[in-house]
Coordinates of C-alpha atoms and ligand atoms in Angstrom, one line a residue:
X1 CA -128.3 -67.2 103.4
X2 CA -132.1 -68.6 103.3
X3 CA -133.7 -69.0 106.7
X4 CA -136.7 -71.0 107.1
X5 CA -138.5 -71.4 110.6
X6 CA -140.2 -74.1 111.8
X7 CA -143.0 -74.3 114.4
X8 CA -143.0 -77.7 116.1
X9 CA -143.1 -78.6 119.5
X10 CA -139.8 -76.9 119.8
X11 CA -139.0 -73.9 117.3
X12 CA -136.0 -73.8 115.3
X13 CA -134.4 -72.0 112.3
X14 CA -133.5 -73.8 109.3
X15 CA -129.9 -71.1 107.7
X16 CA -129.4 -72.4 104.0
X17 CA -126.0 -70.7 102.8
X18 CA -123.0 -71.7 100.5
X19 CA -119.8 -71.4 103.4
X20 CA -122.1 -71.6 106.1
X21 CA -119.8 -74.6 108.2
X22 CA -117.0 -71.7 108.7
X23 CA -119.5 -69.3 110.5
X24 CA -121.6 -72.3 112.1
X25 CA -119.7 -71.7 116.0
X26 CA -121.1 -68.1 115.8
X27 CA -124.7 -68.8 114.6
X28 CA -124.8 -71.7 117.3
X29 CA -123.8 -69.4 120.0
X30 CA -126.0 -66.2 118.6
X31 CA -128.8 -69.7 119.1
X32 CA -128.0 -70.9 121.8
X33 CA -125.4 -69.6 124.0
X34 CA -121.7 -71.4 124.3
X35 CA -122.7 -74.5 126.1
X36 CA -120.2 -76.9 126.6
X37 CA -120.5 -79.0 123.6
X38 CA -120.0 -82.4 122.1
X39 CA -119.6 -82.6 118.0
X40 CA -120.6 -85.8 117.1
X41 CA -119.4 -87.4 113.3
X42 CA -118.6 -90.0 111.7
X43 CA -114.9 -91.2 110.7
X44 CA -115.2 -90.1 107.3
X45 CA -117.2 -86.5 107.4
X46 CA -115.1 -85.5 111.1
X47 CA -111.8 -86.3 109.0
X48 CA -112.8 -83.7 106.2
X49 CA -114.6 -80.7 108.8
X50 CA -114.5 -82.2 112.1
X51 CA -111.1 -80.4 113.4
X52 CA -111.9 -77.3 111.3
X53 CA -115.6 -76.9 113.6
X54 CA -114.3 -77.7 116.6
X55 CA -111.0 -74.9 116.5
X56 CA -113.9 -72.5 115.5
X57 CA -116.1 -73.6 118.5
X58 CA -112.9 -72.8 120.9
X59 CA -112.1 -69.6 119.1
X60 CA -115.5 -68.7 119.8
X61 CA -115.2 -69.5 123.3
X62 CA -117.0 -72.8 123.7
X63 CA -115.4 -76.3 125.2
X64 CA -115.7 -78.6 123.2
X65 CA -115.0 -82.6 123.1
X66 CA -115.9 -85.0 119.7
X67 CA -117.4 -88.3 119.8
X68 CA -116.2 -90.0 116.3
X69 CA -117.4 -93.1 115.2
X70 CA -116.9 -95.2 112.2
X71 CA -119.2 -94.2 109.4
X72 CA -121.9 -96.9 108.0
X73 CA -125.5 -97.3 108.6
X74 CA -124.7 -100.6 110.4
X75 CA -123.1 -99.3 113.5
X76 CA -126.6 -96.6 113.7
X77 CA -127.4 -98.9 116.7
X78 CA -127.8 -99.3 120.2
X79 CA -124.0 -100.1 120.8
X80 CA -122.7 -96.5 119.0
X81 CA -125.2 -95.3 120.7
X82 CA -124.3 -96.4 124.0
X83 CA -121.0 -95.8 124.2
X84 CA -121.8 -92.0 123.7
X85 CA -124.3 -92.0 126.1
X86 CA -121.1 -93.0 128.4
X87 CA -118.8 -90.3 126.4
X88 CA -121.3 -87.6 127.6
X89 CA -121.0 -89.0 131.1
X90 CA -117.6 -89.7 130.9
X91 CA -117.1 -86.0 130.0
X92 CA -119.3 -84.2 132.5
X93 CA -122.3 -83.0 129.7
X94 CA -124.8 -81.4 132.2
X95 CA -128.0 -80.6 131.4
X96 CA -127.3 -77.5 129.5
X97 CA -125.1 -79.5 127.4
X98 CA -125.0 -79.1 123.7
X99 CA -124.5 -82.1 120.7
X100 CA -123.4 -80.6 117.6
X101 CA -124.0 -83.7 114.6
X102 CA -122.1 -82.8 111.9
X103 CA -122.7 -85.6 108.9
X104 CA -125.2 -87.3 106.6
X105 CA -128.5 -88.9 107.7
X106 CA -126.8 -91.8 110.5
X107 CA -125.2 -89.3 112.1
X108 CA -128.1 -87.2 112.6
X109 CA -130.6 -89.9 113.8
X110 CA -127.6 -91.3 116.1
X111 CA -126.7 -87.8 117.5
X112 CA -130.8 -87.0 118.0
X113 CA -131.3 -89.6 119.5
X114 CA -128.6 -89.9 122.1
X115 CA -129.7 -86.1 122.6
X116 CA -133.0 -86.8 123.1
X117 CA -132.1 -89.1 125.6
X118 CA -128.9 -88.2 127.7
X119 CA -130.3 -86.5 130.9
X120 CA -134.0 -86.4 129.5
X121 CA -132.6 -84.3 126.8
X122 CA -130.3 -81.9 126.0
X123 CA -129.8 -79.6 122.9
X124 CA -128.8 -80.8 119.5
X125 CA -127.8 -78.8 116.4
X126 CA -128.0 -80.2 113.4
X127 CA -125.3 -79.3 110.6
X128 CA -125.8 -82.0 107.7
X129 CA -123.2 -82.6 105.2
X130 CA -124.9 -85.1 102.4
X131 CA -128.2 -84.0 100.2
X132 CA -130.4 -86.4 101.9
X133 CA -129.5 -84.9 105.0
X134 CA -130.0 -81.5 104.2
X135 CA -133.7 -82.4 102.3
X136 CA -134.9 -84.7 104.6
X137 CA -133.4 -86.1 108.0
X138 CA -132.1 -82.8 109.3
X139 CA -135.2 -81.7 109.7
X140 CA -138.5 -82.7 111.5
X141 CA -136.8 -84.0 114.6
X142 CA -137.5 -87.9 113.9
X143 CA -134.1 -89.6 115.6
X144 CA -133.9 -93.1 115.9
X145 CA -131.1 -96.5 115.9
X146 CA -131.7 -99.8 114.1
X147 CA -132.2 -102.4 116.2
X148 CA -131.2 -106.5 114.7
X149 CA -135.0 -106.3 113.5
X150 CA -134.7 -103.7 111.5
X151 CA -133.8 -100.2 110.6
X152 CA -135.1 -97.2 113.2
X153 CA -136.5 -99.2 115.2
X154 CA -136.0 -97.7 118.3
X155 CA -136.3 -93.7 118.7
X156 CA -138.4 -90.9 119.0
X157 CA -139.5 -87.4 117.9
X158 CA -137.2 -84.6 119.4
X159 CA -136.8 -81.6 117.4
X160 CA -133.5 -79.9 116.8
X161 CA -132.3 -76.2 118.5
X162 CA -131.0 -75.1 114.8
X163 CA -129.9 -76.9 111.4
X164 CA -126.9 -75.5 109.7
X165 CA -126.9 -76.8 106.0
X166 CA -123.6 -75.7 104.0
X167 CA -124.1 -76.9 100.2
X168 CA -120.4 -76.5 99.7
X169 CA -119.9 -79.8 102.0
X170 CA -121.6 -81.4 99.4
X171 CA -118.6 -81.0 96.7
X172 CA -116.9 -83.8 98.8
X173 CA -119.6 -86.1 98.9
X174 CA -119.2 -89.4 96.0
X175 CA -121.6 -88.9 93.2
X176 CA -123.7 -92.0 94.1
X177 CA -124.3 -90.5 97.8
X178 CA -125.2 -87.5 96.2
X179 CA -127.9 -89.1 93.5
X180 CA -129.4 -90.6 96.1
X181 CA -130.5 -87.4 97.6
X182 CA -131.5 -87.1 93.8
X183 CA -133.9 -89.0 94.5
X184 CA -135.7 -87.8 97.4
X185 CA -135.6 -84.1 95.8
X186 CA -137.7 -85.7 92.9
X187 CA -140.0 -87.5 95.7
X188 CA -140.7 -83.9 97.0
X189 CA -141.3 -82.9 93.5
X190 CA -143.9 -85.7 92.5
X191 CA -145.5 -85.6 95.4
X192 CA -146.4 -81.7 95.3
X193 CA -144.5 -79.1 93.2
X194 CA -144.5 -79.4 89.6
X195 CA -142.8 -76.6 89.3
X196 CA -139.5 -78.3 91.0
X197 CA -139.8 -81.3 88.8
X198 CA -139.3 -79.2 85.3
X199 CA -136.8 -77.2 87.1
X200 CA -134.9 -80.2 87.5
X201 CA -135.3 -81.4 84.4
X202 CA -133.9 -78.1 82.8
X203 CA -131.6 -76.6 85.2
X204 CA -128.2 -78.1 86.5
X205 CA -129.3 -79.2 90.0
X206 CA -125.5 -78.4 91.6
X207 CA -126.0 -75.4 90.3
X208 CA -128.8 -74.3 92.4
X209 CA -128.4 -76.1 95.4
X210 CA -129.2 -73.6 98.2
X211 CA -132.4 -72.9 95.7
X212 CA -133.5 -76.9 95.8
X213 CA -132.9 -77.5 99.4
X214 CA -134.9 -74.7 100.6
X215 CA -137.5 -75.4 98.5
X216 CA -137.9 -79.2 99.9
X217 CA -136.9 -78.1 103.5
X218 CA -139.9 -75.5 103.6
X219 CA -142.7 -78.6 101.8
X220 CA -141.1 -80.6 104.5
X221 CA -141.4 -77.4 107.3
X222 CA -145.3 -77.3 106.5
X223 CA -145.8 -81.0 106.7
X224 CA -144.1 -81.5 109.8
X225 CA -146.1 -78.4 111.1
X226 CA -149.1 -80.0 110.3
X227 CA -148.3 -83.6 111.4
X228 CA -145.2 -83.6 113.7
X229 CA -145.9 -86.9 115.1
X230 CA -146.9 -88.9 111.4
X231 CA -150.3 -89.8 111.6
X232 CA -151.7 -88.3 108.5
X233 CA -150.2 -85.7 105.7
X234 CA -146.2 -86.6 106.4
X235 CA -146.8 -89.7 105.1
X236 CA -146.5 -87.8 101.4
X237 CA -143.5 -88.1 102.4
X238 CA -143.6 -92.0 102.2
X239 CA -144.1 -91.7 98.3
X240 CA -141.7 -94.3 96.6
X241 CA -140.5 -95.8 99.7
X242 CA -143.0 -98.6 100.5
X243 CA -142.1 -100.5 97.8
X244 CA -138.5 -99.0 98.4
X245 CA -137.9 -100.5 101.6
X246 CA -138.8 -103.8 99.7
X247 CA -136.7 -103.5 97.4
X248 CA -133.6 -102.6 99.7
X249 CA -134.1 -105.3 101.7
X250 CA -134.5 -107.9 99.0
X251 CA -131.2 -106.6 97.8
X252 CA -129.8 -107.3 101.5
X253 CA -128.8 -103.3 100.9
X254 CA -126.4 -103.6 98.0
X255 CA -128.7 -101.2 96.3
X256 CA -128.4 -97.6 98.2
X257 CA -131.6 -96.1 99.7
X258 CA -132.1 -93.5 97.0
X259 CA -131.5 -96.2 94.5
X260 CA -134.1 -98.4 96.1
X261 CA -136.5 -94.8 96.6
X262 CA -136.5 -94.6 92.8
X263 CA -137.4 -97.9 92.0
X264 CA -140.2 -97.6 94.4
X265 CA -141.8 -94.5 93.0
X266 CA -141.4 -95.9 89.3
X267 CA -142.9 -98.9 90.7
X268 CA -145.8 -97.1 92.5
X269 CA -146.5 -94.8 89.8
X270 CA -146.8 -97.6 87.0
X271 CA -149.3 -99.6 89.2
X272 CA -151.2 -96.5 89.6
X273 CA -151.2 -95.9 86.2
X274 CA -152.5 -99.4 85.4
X275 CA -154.9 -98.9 88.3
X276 CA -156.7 -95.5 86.3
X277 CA -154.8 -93.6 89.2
X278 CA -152.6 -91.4 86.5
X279 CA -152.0 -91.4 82.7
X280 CA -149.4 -93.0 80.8
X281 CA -147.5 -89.5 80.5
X282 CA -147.4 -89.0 84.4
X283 CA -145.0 -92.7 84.3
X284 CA -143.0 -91.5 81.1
X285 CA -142.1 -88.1 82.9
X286 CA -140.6 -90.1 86.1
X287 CA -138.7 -92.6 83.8
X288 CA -137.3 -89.8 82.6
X289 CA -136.4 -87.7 84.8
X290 CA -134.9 -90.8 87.2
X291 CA -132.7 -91.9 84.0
X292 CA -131.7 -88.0 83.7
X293 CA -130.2 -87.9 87.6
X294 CA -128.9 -91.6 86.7
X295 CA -131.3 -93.5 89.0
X296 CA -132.6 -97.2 88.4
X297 CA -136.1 -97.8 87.5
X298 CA -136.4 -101.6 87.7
X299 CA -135.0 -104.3 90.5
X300 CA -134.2 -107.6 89.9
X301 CA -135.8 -108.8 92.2
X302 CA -139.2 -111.3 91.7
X303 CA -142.2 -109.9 92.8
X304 CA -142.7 -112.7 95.3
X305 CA -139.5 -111.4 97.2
X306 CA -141.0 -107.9 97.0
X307 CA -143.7 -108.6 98.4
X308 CA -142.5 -110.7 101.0
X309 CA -139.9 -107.7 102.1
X310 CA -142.9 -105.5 101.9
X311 CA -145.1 -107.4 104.2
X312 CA -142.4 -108.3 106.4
X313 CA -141.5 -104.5 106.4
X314 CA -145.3 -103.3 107.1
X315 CA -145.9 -106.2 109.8
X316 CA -148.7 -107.2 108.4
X317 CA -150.2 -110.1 106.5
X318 CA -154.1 -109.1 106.9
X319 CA -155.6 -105.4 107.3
X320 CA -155.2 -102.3 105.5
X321 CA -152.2 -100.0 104.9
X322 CA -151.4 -97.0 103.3
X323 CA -149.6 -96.1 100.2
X324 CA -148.8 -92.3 98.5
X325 CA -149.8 -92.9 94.7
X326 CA -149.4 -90.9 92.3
X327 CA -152.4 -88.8 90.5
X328 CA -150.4 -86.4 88.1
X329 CA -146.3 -85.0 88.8
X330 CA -147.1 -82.6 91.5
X331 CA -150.1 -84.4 93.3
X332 CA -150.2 -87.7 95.1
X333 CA -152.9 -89.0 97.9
X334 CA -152.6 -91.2 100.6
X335 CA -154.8 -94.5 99.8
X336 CA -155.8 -97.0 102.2
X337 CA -155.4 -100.6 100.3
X338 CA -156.4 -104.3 101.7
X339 CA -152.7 -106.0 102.3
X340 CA -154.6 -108.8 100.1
X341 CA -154.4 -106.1 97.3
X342 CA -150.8 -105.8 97.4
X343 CA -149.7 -108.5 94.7
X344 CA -152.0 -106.6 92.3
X345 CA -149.8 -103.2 92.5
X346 CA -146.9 -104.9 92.2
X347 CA -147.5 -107.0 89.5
X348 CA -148.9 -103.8 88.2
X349 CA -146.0 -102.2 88.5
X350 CA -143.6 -103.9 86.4
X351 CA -140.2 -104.6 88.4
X352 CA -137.7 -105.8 85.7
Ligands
LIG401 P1 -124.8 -91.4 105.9 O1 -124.9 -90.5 107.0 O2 -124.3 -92.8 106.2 O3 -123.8 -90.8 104.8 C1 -123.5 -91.5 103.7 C2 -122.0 -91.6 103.5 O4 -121.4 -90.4 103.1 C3 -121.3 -92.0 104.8 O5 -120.3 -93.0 104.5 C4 -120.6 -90.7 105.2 O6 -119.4 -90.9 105.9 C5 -120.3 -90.0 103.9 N1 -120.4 -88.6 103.9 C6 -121.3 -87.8 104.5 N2 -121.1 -86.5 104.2 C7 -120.0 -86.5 103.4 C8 -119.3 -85.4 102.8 N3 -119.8 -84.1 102.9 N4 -118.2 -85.7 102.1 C9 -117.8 -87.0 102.0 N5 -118.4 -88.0 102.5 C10 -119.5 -87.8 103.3 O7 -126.2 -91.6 105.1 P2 -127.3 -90.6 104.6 O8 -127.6 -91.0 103.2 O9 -126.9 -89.2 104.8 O10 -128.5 -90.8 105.6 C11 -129.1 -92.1 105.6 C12 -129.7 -92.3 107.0 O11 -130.7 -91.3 107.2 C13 -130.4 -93.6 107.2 O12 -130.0 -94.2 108.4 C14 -131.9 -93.2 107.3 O13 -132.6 -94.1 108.1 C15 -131.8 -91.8 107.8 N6 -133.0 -91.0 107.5 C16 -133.6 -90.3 108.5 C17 -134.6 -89.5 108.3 C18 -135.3 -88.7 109.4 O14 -136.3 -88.0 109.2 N7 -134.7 -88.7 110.6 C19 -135.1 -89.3 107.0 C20 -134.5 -90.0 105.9 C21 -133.4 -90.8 106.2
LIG402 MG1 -135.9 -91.8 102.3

């Protein structure tokens, strides 16, 4: 087991371990105590290791309830949301009430967030069962729902008590789910550690799980420690997904985030190549390595829609904003471009 501690305005331990899930009701009562406790899932993830957490829970002396909801990003919103705000009444959570999320990214930001707020905040454990999960939402305490407007558009920052990743959940996960995460293990690795991006390219990645996810969790750990709230450096981890967000939404999300992540670095990182930013090399090695974990590198969308999305996405048809660009695999910086400069990059960067 890998443990990696984070200092944020709450502390927390991050436990990394192949079968971690069967000991998770003793770790979360060595953490916190045996509140009574509410494991919240969706359909799909509570119907593989939903009853098998909660018999542990009681075995270990806690009461416990689950709150199950059907799995999808479109019901992360105020109405899922609501109803377990109500479940958590309904029940009799006090104040020193526990949430247990057990699932993939929705389930996290939903649990958080309904955490964060139920009684001006109880605890929540996190204990995420897909890759992007366990590299990126689990940790960092952003929690949010989407609101008709868009995605995460309501929320706020409230760290977790303890995150529980089990790599053995992901064996159950389908194998697009799991590229996806692909893709935001390569984000970490472009953006600052070229040593992970050649061991990806040599190693089997399933192989060495617990290995990658504690390597991203700790670049994530020290960016979140040094920007909790997002103002500055955590934006690196932004790289690939403004043009991302464009891309899913022009795609009325047909294409998968990770999908839409990867076609927004190799889209970033050929601009910034035309742009002097990086060599023709740096673009050639992401190609690669994105057709390697079998992840897209074009859309079909037209540039006009892209930038549309992206505009739309950013709010903004005048001012400044800022993109992560690429300067070599391994280093990126955050630049601050005039939104009148945007049809440049992206013509720049090639879609199709
Ligand atoms: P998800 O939670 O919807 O999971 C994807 C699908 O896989 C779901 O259908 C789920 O039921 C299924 N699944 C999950 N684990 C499984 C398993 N072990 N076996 C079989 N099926 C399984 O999506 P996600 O990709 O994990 O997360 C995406 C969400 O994360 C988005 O809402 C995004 O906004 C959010 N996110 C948040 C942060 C953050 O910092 N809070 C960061 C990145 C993404
Ligand atoms: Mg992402």
């Amino acid at each position: 087991m890998r443990k990696i501690h984070v200092k944020a305005s709450r502390e927390y331990d991050i436990l990394i371990g192949n079968g971690l899930l069967k000991k998770a009701a003793s770790l979360i009562a060595d953490a916190c105590g045996r509140p009574e406790t509410v494991i919240v899932s969706d359909d799909t993830v509570y119907g593989l290791y939903g009853e098998d957490l909660k018999k542990d829970l009681e075995a270990e002396g806690f009461a416990v309830k689950s709150f199950v909801f059907p799995h999808g990003e479109r019901n992360k919103n105020l109405e899922t949301y609501g109803e377990l705000q109500e479940f958590l009444s309904e029940n009799g959570i006090t104040r020193n009430g526990l949430i247990a999320a057990l699932g993939g990214g929705v389930t996290g930001d939903l649990a958080g967030f309904a955490a964060a707020t139920y009684q001006r905040g109880i605890r929540f454990v996190q204990i995420p069962t897909t890759l992007l999960a366990d590299v990126d939402s689990s940790v960092g305490g952003k929690t949010a729902v989407d609101l008709k407007s868009g995605k995460n558009q309501t929320g706020c920052f409230y760290q977790p008590s303890m995150v529980i990743c089990d790599p053995e959940t992901l064996k159950t996960l389908p194998e697009e789910e799991f590229l996806c995460g692909c893709a935001e293990v390569i984000k970490y690795a472009v953006y600052g550690n070229r040593e992970l991006f050649d061991f990806l390219k040599t190693e089997e990645i399933r192989d060495h799980l617990e290995e990658v996810i504690a390597v991203c969790v700790t670049m994530k750990r020290d960016l979140v420690e040094a920007d909790e709230f997002d103002t500055g450096k955590r934006m690196m981890l932004n790289f690939g997904h403004t043009f991302g967000h464009g891309v899913e939404s022009c795609s009325d999300f047909s294409i998968l985030h990770g999908q839409a992540v990867a076609i927004g670095m190799a889209v970033m990182t050929r601009a910034a190549c035309a742009k002097g930013y990086c060599t023709e090399e740096t673009v050639t090695m992401l190609e690669e390595i994105l057709k390697q974990y079998g992840l897209p590198d074009r859309a079909s969308c037209s540039k006009e829609e892209l930038l549309q999305a992206v505009l739309k996405d950013k709010k903004r048809k005048s001012g400044t904003m800022r993109i992560v660009v690429p300067r070599r695999i391994g280093s990126c910086m955050i630049e601050e471009i005039p939104a009148e400069a945007l049809p440049e990059w992206i013509a720049e960067g090639g879609l199709i």
